[in-house]
Coordinates of C-alpha atoms and ligand atoms in Angstrom, one line a residue:
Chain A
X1 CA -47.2 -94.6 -93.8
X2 CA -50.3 -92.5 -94.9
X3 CA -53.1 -93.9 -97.4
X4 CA -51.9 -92.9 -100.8
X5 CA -53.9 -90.6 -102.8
X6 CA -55.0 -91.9 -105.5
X7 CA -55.4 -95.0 -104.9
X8 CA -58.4 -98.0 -104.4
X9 CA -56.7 -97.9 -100.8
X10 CA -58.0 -94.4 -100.1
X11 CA -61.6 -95.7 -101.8
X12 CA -61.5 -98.7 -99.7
X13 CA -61.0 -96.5 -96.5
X14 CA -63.7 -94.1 -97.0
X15 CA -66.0 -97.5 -98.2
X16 CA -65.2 -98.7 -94.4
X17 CA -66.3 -95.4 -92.8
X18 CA -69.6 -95.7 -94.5
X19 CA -69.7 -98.4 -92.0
X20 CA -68.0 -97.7 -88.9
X21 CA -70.7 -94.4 -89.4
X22 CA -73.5 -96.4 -90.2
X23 CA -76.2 -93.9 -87.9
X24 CA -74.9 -91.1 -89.5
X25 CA -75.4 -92.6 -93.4
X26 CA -78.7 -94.1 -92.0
X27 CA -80.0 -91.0 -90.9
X28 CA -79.5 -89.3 -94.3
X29 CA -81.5 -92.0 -96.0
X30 CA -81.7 -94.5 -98.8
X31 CA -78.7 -93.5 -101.8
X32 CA -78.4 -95.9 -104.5
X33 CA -76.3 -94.9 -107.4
X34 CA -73.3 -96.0 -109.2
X35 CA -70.8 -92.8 -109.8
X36 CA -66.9 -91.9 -111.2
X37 CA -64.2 -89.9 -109.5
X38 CA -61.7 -89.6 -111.5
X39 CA -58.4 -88.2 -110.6
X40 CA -56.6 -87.1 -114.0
X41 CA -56.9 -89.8 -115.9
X42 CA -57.3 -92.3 -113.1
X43 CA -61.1 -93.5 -113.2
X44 CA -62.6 -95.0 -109.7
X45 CA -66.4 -96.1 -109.4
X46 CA -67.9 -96.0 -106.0
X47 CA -71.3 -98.1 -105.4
X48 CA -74.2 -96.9 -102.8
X49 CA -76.7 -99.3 -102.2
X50 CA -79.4 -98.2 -99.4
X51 CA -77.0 -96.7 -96.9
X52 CA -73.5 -97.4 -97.4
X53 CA -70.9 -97.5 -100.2
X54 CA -71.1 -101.3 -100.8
X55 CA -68.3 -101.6 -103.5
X56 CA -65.2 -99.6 -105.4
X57 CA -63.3 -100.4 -107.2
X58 CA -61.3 -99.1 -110.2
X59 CA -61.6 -98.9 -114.1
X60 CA -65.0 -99.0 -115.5
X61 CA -66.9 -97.9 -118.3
X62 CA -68.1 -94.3 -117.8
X63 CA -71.4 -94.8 -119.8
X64 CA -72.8 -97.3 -117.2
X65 CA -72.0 -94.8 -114.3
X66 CA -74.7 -92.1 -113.5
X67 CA -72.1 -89.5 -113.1
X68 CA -68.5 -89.2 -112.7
X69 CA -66.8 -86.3 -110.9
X70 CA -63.8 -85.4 -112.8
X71 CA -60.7 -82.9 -112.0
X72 CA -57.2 -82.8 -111.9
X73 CA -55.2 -84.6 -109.0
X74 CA -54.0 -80.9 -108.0
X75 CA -58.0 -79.9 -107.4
X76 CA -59.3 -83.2 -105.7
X77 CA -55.8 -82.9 -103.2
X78 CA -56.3 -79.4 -102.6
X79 CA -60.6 -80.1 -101.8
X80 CA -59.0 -83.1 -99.5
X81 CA -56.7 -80.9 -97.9
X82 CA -59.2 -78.3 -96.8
X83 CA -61.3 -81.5 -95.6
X84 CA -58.8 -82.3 -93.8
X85 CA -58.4 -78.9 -92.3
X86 CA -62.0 -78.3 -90.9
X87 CA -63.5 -82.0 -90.5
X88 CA -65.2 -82.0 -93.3
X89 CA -65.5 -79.4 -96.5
X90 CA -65.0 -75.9 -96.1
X91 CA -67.5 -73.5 -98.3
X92 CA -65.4 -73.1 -101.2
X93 CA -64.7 -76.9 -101.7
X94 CA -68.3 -78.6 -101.3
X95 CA -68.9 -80.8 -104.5
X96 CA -71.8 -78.5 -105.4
X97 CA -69.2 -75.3 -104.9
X98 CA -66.6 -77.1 -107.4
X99 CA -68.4 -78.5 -110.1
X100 CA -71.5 -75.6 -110.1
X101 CA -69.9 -72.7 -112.4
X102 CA -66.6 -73.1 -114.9
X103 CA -64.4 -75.9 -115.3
X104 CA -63.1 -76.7 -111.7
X105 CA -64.4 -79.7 -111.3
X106 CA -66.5 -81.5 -113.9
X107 CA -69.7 -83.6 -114.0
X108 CA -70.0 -86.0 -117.0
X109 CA -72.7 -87.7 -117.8
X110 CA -74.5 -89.5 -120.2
X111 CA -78.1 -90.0 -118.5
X112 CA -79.8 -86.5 -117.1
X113 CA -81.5 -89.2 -114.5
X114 CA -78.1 -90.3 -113.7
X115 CA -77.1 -86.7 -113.4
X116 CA -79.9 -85.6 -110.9
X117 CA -78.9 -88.5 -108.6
X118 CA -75.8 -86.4 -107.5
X119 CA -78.2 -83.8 -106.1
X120 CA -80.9 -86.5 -104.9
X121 CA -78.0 -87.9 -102.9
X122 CA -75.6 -84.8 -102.6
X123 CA -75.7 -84.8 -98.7
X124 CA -74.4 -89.1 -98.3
X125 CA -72.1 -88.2 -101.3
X126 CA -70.7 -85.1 -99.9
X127 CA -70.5 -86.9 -96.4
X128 CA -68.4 -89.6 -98.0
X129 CA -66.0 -87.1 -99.5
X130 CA -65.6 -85.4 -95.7
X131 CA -65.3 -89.2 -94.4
X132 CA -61.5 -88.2 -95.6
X133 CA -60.8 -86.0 -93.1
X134 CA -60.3 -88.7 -90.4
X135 CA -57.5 -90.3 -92.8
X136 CA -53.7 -89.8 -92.7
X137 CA -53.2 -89.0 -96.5
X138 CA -50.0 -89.0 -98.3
X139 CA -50.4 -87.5 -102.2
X140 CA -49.3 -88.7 -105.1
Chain B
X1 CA -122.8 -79.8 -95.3
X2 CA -122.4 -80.7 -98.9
X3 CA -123.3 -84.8 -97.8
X4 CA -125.6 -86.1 -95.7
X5 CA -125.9 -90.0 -94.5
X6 CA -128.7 -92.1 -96.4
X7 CA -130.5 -92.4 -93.1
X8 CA -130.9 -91.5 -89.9
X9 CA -129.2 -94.1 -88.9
X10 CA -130.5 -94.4 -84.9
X11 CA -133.8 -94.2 -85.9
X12 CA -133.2 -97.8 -88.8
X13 CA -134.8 -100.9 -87.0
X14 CA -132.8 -102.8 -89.0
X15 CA -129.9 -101.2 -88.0
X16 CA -130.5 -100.9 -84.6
X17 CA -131.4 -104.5 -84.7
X18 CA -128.3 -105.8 -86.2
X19 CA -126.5 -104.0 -83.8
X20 CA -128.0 -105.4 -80.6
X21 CA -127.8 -108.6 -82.5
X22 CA -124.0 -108.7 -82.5
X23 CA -123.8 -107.0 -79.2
X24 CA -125.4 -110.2 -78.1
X25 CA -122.6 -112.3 -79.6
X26 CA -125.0 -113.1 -83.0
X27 CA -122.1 -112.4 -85.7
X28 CA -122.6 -113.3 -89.1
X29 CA -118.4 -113.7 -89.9
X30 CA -119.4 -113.3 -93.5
X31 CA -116.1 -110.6 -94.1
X32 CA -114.1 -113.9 -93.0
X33 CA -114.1 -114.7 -96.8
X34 CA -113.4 -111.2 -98.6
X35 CA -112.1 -114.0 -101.8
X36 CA -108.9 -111.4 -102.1
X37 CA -105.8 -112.6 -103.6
X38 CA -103.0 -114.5 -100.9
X39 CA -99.9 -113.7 -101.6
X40 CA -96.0 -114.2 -100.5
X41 CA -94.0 -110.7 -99.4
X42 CA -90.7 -110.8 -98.5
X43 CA -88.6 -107.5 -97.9
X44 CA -85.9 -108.2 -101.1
X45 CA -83.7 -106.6 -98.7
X46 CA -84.0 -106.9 -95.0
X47 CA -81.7 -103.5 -94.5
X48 CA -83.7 -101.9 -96.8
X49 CA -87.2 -103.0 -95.3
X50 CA -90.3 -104.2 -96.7
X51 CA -91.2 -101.6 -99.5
X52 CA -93.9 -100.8 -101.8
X53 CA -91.6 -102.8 -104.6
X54 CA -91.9 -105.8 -102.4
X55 CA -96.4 -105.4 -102.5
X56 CA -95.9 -105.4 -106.5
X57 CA -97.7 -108.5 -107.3
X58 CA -100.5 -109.9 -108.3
X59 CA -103.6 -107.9 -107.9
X60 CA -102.2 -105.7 -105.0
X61 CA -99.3 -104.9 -107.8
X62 CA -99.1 -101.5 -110.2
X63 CA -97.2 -104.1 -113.2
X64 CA -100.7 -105.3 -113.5
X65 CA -102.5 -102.2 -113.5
X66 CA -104.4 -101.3 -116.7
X67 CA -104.6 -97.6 -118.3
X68 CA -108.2 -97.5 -117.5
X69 CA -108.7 -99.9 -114.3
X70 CA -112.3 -99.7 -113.8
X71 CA -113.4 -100.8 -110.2
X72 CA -114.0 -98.3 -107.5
X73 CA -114.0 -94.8 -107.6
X74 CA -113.9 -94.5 -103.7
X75 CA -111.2 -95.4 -101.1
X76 CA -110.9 -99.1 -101.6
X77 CA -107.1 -100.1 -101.6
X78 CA -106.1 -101.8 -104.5
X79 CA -106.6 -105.4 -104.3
X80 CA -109.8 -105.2 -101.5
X81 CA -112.8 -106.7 -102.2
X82 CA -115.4 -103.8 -103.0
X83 CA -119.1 -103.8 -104.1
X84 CA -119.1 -100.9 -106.9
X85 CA -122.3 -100.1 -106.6
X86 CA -122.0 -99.4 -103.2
X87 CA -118.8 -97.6 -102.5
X88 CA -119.0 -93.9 -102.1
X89 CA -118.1 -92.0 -105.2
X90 CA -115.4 -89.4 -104.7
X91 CA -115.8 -88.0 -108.3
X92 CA -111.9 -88.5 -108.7
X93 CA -110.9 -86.6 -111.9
X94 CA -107.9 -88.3 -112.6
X95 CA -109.0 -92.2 -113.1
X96 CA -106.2 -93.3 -116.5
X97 CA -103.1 -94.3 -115.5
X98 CA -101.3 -92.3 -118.0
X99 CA -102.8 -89.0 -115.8
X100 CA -100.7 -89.4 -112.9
X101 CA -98.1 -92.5 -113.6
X102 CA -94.4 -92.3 -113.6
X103 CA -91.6 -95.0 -114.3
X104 CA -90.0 -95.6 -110.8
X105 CA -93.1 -93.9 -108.6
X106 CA -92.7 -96.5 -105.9
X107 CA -88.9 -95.9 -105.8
X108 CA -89.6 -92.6 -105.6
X109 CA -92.2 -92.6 -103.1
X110 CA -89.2 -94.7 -100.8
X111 CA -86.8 -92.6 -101.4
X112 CA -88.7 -89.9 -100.6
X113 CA -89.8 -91.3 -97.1
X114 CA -86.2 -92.5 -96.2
X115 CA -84.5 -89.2 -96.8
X116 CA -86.8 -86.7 -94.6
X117 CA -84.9 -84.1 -93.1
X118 CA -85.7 -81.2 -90.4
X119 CA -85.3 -78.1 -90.7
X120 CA -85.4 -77.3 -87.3
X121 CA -82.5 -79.5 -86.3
X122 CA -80.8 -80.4 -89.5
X123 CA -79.2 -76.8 -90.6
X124 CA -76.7 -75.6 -87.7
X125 CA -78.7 -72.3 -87.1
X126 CA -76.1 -71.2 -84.0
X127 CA -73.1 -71.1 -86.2
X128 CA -74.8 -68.5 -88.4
X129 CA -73.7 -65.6 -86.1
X130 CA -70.5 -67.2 -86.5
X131 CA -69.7 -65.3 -89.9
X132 CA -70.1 -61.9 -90.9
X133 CA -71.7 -61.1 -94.3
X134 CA -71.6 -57.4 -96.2
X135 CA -75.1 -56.1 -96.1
X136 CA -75.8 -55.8 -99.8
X137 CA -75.0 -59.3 -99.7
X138 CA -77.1 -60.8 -96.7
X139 CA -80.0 -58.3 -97.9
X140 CA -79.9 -59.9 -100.9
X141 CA -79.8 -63.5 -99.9
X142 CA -82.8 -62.3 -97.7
X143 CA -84.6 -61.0 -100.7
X144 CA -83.7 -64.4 -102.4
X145 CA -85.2 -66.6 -99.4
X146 CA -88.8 -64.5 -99.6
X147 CA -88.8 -65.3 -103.3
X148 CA -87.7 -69.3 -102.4
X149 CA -90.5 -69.4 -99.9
X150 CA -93.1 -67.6 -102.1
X151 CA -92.2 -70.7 -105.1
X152 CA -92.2 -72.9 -101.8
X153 CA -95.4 -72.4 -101.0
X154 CA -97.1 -73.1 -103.9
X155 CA -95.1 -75.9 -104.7
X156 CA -96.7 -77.2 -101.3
X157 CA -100.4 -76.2 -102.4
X158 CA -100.1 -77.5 -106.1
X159 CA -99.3 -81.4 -105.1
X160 CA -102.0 -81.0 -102.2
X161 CA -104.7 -79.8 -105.4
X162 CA -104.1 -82.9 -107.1
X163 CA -103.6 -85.5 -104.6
X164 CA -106.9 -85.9 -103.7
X165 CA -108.5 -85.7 -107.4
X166 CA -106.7 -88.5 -108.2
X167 CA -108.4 -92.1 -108.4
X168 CA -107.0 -94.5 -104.9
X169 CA -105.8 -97.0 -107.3
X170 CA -103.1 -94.8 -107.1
X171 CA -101.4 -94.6 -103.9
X172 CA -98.3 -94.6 -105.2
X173 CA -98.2 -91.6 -106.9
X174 CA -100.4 -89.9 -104.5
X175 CA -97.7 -90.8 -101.5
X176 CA -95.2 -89.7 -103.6
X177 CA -96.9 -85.9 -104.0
X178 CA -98.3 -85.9 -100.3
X179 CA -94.0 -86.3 -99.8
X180 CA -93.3 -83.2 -102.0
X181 CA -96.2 -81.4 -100.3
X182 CA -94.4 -82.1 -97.1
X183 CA -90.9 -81.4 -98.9
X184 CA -92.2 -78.3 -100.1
X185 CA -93.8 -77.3 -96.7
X186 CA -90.6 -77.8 -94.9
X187 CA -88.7 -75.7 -97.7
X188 CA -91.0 -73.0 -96.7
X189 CA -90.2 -73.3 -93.5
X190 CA -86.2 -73.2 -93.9
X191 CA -86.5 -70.3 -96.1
X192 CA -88.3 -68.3 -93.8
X193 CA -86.3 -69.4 -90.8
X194 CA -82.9 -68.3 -92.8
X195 CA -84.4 -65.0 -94.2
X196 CA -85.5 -63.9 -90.3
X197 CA -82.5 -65.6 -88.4
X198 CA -79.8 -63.6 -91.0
X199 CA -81.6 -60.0 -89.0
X200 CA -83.0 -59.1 -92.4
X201 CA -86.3 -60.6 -92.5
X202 CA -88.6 -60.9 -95.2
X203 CA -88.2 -58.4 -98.4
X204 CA -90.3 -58.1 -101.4
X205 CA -93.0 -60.4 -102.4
X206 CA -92.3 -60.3 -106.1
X207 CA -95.4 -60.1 -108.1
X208 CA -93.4 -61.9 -111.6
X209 CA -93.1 -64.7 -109.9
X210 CA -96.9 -65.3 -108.3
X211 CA -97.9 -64.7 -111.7
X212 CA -95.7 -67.7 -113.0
X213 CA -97.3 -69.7 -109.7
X214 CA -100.9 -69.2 -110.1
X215 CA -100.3 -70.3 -114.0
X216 CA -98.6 -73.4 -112.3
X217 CA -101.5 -74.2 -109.7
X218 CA -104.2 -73.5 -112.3
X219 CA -102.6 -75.6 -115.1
X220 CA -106.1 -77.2 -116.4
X221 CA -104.7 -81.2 -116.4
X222 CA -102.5 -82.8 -113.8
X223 CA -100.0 -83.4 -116.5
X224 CA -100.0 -79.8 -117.7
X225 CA -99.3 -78.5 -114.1
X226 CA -96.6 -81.5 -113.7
X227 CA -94.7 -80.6 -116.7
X228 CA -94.7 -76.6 -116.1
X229 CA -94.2 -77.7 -112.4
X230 CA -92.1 -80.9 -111.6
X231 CA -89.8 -80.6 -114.8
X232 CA -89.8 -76.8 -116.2
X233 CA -90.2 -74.5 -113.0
X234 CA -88.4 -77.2 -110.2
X235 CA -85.9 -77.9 -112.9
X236 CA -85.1 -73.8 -112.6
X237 CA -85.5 -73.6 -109.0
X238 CA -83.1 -77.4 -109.2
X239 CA -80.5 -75.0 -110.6
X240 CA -81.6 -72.3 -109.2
X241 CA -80.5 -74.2 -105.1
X242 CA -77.4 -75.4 -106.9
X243 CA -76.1 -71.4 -107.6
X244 CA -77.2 -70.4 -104.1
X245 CA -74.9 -73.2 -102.9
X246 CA -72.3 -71.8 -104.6
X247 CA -72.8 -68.4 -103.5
X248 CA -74.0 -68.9 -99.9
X249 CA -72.2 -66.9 -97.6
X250 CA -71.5 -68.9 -95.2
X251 CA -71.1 -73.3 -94.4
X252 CA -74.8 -73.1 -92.8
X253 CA -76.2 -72.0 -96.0
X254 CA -74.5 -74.8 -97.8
X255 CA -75.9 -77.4 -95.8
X256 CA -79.6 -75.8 -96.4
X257 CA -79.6 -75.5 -100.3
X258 CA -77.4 -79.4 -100.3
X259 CA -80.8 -80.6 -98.0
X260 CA -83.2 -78.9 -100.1
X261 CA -81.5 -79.9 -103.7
X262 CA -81.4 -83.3 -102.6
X263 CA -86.1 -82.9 -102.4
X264 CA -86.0 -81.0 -105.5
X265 CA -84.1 -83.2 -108.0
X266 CA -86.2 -86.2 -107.0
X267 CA -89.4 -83.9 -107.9
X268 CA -87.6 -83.1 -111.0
X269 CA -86.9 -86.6 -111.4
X270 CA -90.9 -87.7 -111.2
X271 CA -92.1 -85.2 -113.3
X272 CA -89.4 -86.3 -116.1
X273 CA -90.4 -89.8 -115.6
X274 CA -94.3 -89.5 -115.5
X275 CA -93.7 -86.7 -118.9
X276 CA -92.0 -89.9 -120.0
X277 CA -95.2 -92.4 -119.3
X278 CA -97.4 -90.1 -120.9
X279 CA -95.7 -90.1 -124.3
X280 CA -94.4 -93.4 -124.5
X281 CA -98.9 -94.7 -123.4
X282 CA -100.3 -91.8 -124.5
X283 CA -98.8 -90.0 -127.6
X284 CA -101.8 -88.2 -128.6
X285 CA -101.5 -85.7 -125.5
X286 CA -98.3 -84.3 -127.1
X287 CA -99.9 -81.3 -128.6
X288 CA -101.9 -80.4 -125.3
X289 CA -98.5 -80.5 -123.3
X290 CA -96.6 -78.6 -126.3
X291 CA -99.4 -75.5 -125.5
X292 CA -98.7 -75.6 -121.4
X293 CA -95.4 -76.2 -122.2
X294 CA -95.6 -73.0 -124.7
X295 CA -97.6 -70.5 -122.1
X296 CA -95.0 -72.2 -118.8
X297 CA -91.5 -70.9 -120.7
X298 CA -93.6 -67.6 -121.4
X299 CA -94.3 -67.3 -117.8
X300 CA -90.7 -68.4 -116.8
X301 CA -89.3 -65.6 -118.8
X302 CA -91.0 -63.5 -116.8
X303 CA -88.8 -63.8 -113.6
X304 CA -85.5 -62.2 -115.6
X305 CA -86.4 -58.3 -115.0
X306 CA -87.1 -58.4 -111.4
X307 CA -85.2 -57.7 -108.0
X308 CA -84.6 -61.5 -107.9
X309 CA -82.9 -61.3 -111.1
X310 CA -80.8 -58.3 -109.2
X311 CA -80.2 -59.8 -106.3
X312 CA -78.8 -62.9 -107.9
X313 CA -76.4 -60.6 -109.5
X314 CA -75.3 -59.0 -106.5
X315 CA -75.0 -62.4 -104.5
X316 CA -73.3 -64.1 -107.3
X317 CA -70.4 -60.8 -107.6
X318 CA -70.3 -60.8 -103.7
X319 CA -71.6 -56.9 -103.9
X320 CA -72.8 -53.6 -105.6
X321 CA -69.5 -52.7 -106.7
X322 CA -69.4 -51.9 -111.0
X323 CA -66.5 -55.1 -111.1
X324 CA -68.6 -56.9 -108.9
X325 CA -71.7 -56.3 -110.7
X326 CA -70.1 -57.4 -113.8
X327 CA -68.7 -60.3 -112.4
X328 CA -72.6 -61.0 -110.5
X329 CA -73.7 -60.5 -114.4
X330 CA -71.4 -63.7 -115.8
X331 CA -72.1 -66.2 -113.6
X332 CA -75.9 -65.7 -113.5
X333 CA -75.4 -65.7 -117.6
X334 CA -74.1 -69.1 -116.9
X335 CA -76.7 -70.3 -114.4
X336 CA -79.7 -69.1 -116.8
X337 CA -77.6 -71.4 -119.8
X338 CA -77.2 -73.9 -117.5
X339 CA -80.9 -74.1 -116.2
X340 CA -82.1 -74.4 -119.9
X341 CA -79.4 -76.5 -121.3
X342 CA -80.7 -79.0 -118.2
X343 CA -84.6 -79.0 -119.5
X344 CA -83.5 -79.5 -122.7
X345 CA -81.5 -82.6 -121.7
X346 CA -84.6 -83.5 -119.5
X347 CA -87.2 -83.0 -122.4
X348 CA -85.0 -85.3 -124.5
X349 CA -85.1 -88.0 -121.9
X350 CA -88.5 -87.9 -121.8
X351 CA -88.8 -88.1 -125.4
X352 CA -89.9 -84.9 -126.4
X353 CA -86.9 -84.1 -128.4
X354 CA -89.5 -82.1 -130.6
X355 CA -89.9 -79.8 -127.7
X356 CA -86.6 -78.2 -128.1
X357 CA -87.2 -76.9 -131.5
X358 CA -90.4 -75.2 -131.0
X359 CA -89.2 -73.5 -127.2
X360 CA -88.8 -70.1 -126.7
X361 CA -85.8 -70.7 -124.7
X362 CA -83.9 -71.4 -127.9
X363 CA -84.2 -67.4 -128.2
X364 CA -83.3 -66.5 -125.1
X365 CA -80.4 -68.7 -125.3
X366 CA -79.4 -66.7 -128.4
X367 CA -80.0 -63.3 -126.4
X368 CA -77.9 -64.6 -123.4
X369 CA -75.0 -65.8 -125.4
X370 CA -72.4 -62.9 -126.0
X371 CA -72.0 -64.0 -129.9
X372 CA -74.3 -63.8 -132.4
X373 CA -74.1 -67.6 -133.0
X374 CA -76.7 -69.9 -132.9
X375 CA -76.9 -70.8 -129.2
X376 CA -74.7 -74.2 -128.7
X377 CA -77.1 -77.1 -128.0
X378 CA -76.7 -80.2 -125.8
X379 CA -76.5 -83.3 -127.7
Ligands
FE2_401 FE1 -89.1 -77.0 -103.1
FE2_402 FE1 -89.9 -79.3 -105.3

């Protein structure tokens, strides 16, 4: 049986790599911010504090995250799958790639501080994401 | 030599005499008893180590530190003991708080040290000859590189200008721009290192944009060149790292602009919070910033005729083709809405909402959009 996708499972596995990889999140440096994925109309918080994701869990209110990446299950399966594919995120599906021109994937936000902690910390949050690619996934 | 001792010093009897003295075990141990403040530092978090949040108290604190602060105008560290009238005076130029201070500086300042890169090591330079790019396309990402490590440079040289007008009381905002003069000197670096390594090498020097750079460097106040610099023109470039992501041609590209974006939204982030500082201490400089602020967006209007303007077309359509031109065309539209849309949101943050109305961005939104309407505002 694979790690569903979505599910706090799948957050709770990639919160555990953030450990089991400690040099590699060390070496990128301090990331402290609170943020969103959301998967349709599923909302998940992930929380960074110094080096590793330190909490997740799911629900929340959107106003007290910094950001919250938002798309459509079909999008976040398809970035996962390519993840999957070459150990980490090819160049069409980085987070920058995605949510930079159009609609494809979003970034809401309330808090233009909050919003310029995706890009302060883009390399720990983008090596999070690729953190999936050592993960037998099954989707929703 | 612009200073010279007070005396020769090996020809002082006294001096000479004291120092014999102590040679001879005579020591006064008067410095025993500096009468500076004691106090308890703990890291808050041992993972995190002991960081300049941890020193914030009591007279070796920033909380405590007044607009004006008086004392020394030499090197003394904050909470030393120091005889005024005997320190060396390094004319600093920047002695109010409100000149250089920023909500968060120390976090900053930490953040800034913990997430160093190299850009020798950290971009995987042998996979570039891994992919193959057209030429228009890797020309223009070459002509897009010597533009980057023109801004680069400057950015380097403006933080380095200030750093050293500015009072020692403080350090924390002066670590924080000796960081982005090191940032900014390593962006250099991995600009020039991609433009060479791609076989195309350096292209035009574009004379729009040194304009818009020496307006930046000589700003006349600090504040002036931090609100053309950390928030307008690094807010732009912020955006700017963000689209050459998205276009880069190939993974190794990617990893630069996500390593240099991360540098740049943190300068972006300063310069928001210390625009912040200055309004919310000092109101009165409002109309002084509104002027810079006035003259910066003139000079940032500037960069939209040249061959970076072109070259962002042909990267962003993949080509030279008339499709992919017009496709290039669209998404730069985008980026330039997107770029101003952010300052906007930025300005607001800082509380100079009454920016917005008086910016001459608000036309060139109005030019860029394809309607006639009045361009769509965040709120
Ligand atoms: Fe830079
Ligand atoms: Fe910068």
């Amino acid at each position: 049986m694979g790690i569903p996708f979505p599910s706090l499972e799948f957050f709770k596995a990639l919160q555990q790599r953030t450990k089991d990889e400690a040099a590699a999140f060390e070496k990128l440096g301090y990331c402290d911010t609170t943020f969103g994925i959301r998967v349709g109309s599923e909302l998940y918080r992930v929380v960074f504090e110094i080096y590793e994701c330190v909490e997740v869990g799911e629900g929340g209110d959107p106003s007290e995250l910094d950001f919250v990446l938002s798309a459509p299950l079909d999008l976040w399966r398809e970035m996962l799958e390519a993840i999957q594919a070459n150990g980490g995120a090819d160049a069409a599906h980085t987070i920058n790639t995605l949510t930079h021109v159009g609609d494809v994937m979003k970034v809401e936000y309330e808090d233009p501080e909050g919003h310029d902690r995706l890009y302060r910390f883009m390399a720990t949050i983008q090596a999070f994401l690729d953190e999936a690619s050592g993960l037998d996934l099954e989707f929703a | 030599m612009s200073y010279y001792g007070s005396t020769e010093y090996l020809a002082n009897d006294d001096f000479v005499l004291r120092m014999k003295d102590i040679r001879k075990g005579n020591l006064d141990l008067g410095w025993l008893d500096a009468g500076t403040e004691q106090i308890e530092v703990n890291a808050a978090s041992e993972k995190r180590g002991l960081t300049y949040l941890d020193l914030n108290k009591g007279s070796y604190g920033y909380d405590e530190l007044p607009e004006i602060p008086r004392g020394p105008r030499g090197s003394a560290p904050r909470g030393a003991a120091y005889e005024v009238a005997n320190q060396a005076d390094l004319g600093p130029e920047l002695n109010l708080k409100s000149d250089v201070w920023a909500y968060k500086v120390a976090s900053f300042y930490e953040e800034a040290v913990s997430r160093q890169w190299d850009a020798t090591t950290d971009v995987p330079w042998q996979d570039l000859a891994r992919y193959e790019t057209p030429e228009e396309v890797e020309i223009a990402f070459a002509q897009l590189c010597t533009f980057f490590t023109e801004v680069e440079m400057i950015a380097t040289d403006l933080p380095a200008k200030w750093c050293w007008r500015m009072n020692n009381q403080f350090h924390e905002v002066k670590g924080f721009i000796a960081s982005q003069a090191i940032d900014e000197a390593r962006h250099a670096e991995v600009f020039r290192k991609r433009a060479l390594a791609g076989g195309v090498g350096l292209m035009r020097a574009l004379p729009q944009a040194e304009h818009s750079l020496k307006a930046i460097l000589d700003s006349d106040t600090y504040s002036e060149a931090s609100a053309f610099m950390h928030l307008l023109a690094e807010g732009n470039i912020l955006t700017m790292f963000r689209f050459s992501e998205f276009i880069s041609p190939t993974p190794v590209d990617k990893r630069m602009f996500q390593l240099v974006m991360q540098d740049e939204a943190r300068h972006v982030s300063y310069g928001m919070q210390h625009l912040k500082w200055i309004l919310d201490n000092t109101p009165e400089r409002k109309e002084q910033l509104h002027a810079a602020l006035d003259e910066a967006e003139n000079f940032s209007l500037n960069q939209f005729d040249s061959a970076l303007f072109e070259a962002m077309i042909v990267l962003a359509g993949k080509g030279t083709s008339p499709a992919q031109i017009k496709k290039g065309i669209e998404i730069v539209g985008t980026l330039q809405i997107k770029q101003i849309e952010e300052y906007f949101q930025r300005l607001r943050r800082a509380g100079f909402e009454d920016r917005i109305e008086r910016s001459k961005f608000r036309d060139l939104l109005a030019m860029i959009s394809l309607s006639n309407q009045e361009p769509t505002l965040p709120s």
